[in-house]
Short mmCIF file of C-alpha atoms in Angstrom, two decimals:
data_model
loop_
_atom_site.label_atom_id
_atom_site.label_comp_id
_atom_site.label_asym_id
_atom_site.label_seq_id
_atom_site.Cartn_x
_atom_site.Cartn_y
_atom_site.Cartn_z
CA UNK A 973 67.89 134.53 86.14
CA UNK A 974 67.86 138.10 87.78
CA UNK A 975 69.39 138.83 91.20
CA UNK A 976 66.74 139.54 92.67
CA UNK A 977 64.78 136.67 91.40
CA UNK A 978 67.77 134.34 92.83
CA UNK A 979 67.91 136.30 96.25
CA UNK A 980 64.19 135.77 96.79
CA UNK A 981 64.11 131.45 95.75
CA UNK A 982 66.79 130.98 98.02
CA UNK A 983 65.13 133.50 100.85
CA UNK A 984 61.76 131.01 99.67
CA UNK A 985 63.82 127.76 100.12
CA UNK A 986 65.31 129.37 104.05
CA UNK A 987 61.84 129.33 105.07
CA UNK A 988 60.75 126.29 104.23
CA UNK A 989 63.82 124.44 105.29
CA UNK A 990 63.69 126.20 109.01
CA UNK A 991 59.62 125.10 108.46
CA UNK A 992 60.40 121.30 107.69
CA UNK A 993 63.37 122.03 110.74
CA UNK A 994 60.63 123.16 113.26
CA UNK A 995 58.20 120.27 112.52
CA UNK A 996 61.45 118.08 112.89
CA UNK A 997 62.25 120.05 116.71
CA UNK A 998 58.24 119.10 117.58
CA UNK A 999 57.50 115.83 115.97
CA UNK A 1000 60.75 114.65 118.46
CA UNK A 1001 59.00 115.70 122.02
CA UNK A 1002 56.69 112.68 121.78
CA UNK A 1003 53.45 111.90 120.67
CA UNK A 1004 53.26 110.48 117.44
CA UNK A 1005 56.76 112.08 116.26
CA UNK A 1006 56.68 110.27 112.55
CA UNK A 1007 53.71 112.26 111.80
CA UNK A 1008 55.46 115.03 111.01
CA UNK A 1009 57.37 114.26 109.06
CA UNK A 1010 55.44 113.06 106.09
CA UNK A 1011 56.25 116.40 104.63
CA UNK A 1012 60.02 117.41 105.34
CA UNK A 1013 62.25 118.33 103.23
CA UNK A 1014 65.11 115.74 103.11
CA UNK A 1015 67.04 116.54 99.86
CA UNK A 1016 69.40 118.35 98.53
CA UNK A 1017 68.44 121.65 96.51
CA UNK A 1018 68.40 121.85 92.87
CA UNK A 1019 67.67 124.98 92.03
CA UNK A 1020 70.65 127.23 93.04
CA UNK A 1021 73.06 124.03 91.40
CA UNK A 1022 71.25 124.52 88.21
CA UNK A 1023 71.48 128.25 88.22
CA UNK A 1024 74.77 128.18 88.47
CA UNK A 1025 75.23 125.41 85.37
CA UNK A 1026 73.01 127.25 83.50
CA UNK A 1027 75.35 130.14 84.25
CA UNK A 1028 78.51 128.46 83.47
CA UNK A 1029 76.76 127.25 80.18
CA UNK A 1030 75.58 131.18 79.03
CA UNK A 1031 79.12 132.40 80.03
CA UNK A 1032 81.04 129.59 77.45
CA UNK A 1033 78.44 130.14 75.37
CA UNK A 1034 79.36 134.05 75.30
CA UNK A 1035 83.15 133.06 74.96
CA UNK A 1036 82.66 131.01 72.12
CA UNK A 1037 80.53 134.02 70.04
CA UNK A 1038 82.63 136.99 70.67
CA UNK A 1039 86.20 135.96 69.09
CA UNK A 1040 87.56 138.34 68.51
CA UNK A 1041 90.87 137.75 66.98
CA UNK A 1042 89.84 134.91 64.67
CA UNK A 1043 91.82 136.07 61.64
CA UNK A 1044 95.08 137.80 62.86
CA UNK A 1045 95.42 139.27 58.55
CA UNK A 1046 92.35 140.84 59.69
CA UNK A 1047 93.64 142.11 62.77
CA UNK A 1048 96.70 143.15 60.98
CA UNK A 1049 94.42 145.37 58.70
CA UNK A 1050 93.46 147.20 61.44
CA UNK A 1051 96.54 147.97 62.39
CA UNK A 1052 99.45 149.72 60.23
CA UNK A 1053 102.45 148.41 59.59
CA UNK A 1054 101.30 144.99 61.21
CA UNK A 1055 103.65 142.28 59.13
CA UNK A 1056 103.11 139.25 60.95
CA UNK A 1057 99.43 138.39 60.19
CA UNK A 1058 100.46 135.02 58.88
CA UNK A 1059 102.65 133.84 62.26
CA UNK A 1060 99.73 135.64 64.36
CA UNK A 1061 97.37 133.62 62.43
CA UNK A 1062 99.04 130.25 63.58
CA UNK A 1063 99.36 131.36 67.44
CA UNK A 1064 96.12 132.73 67.70
CA UNK A 1065 94.99 128.95 65.53
CA UNK A 1066 96.48 127.59 68.66
CA UNK A 1067 95.30 129.54 71.50
CA UNK A 1068 91.68 129.32 70.53
CA UNK A 1069 91.95 125.64 69.89
CA UNK A 1070 93.20 125.76 73.62
CA UNK A 1071 90.43 127.83 74.64
CA UNK A 1072 87.90 125.69 72.62
CA UNK A 1073 89.21 122.70 74.81
CA UNK A 1074 88.84 124.61 78.30
CA UNK A 1075 85.30 125.79 77.41
CA UNK A 1076 85.03 122.21 76.15
CA UNK A 1077 86.37 120.88 79.66
CA UNK A 1078 83.73 123.10 82.03
CA UNK A 1079 81.21 122.31 79.84
CA UNK A 1080 81.64 118.23 80.90
CA UNK A 1081 82.48 119.58 84.28
CA UNK A 1082 79.09 121.61 84.39
CA UNK A 1083 77.36 117.89 83.15
CA UNK A 1084 78.80 115.95 85.58
CA UNK A 1085 77.48 118.26 88.12
CA UNK A 1086 74.15 118.08 86.91
CA UNK A 1087 74.37 114.39 86.79
CA UNK A 1088 76.35 114.00 90.41
CA UNK A 1089 73.32 115.90 91.89
CA UNK A 1090 70.55 114.73 89.62
CA UNK A 1091 72.17 111.52 91.27
CA UNK A 1092 72.33 112.23 95.10
CA UNK A 1093 68.75 114.15 95.06
CA UNK A 1094 67.44 110.33 93.86
CA UNK A 1095 69.36 108.95 96.78
CA UNK A 1096 68.10 111.16 98.65
CA UNK A 1097 64.67 110.60 97.39
CA UNK A 1098 64.66 107.31 98.38
CA UNK A 1099 66.03 107.40 101.35
CA UNK A 1100 63.41 109.64 103.04
CA UNK A 1101 60.75 106.89 101.55
CA UNK A 1102 62.98 104.62 103.50
CA UNK A 1103 62.74 106.81 106.23
CA UNK A 1104 59.03 107.45 106.44
CA UNK A 1105 58.58 103.74 105.71
CA UNK A 1106 60.35 102.79 108.94
CA UNK A 1107 58.19 105.70 111.22
CA UNK A 1108 55.00 104.23 109.49
CA UNK A 1109 56.06 100.79 110.70
CA UNK A 1110 57.02 102.62 114.24
CA UNK A 1111 53.76 103.89 114.70
CA UNK A 1112 52.45 100.87 114.24
CA UNK A 1113 54.42 98.54 116.89
#
């Protein structure tokens, strides 16, 4: 997603939240207060979180594919007089195992973030449904 697309999405979300807040504020002034809540957005927006998670995944995938030191001997042949290819291979292999392990941790964190966000959104929807049901009951009382 380009910067402009993400910016436009965030502006649209802010406008929608402002409209929802206006509906909530006007509903508090009397009359049928719960009527304006039917379309109010009580929840967490998943778009920005999913966008960041997607960026994390893209960056880790690109990083894995851009490894320039996969073979220290091959790198050594491009530099005349480099005789430490075997030891370099061991260092590079250990370093890449560590980087891949860290990359796996980042991807696990992205998965956990997505799962936590989904759970929060589900909880928000449940809370909103309960609030709406209670407001309907109060209107009828």
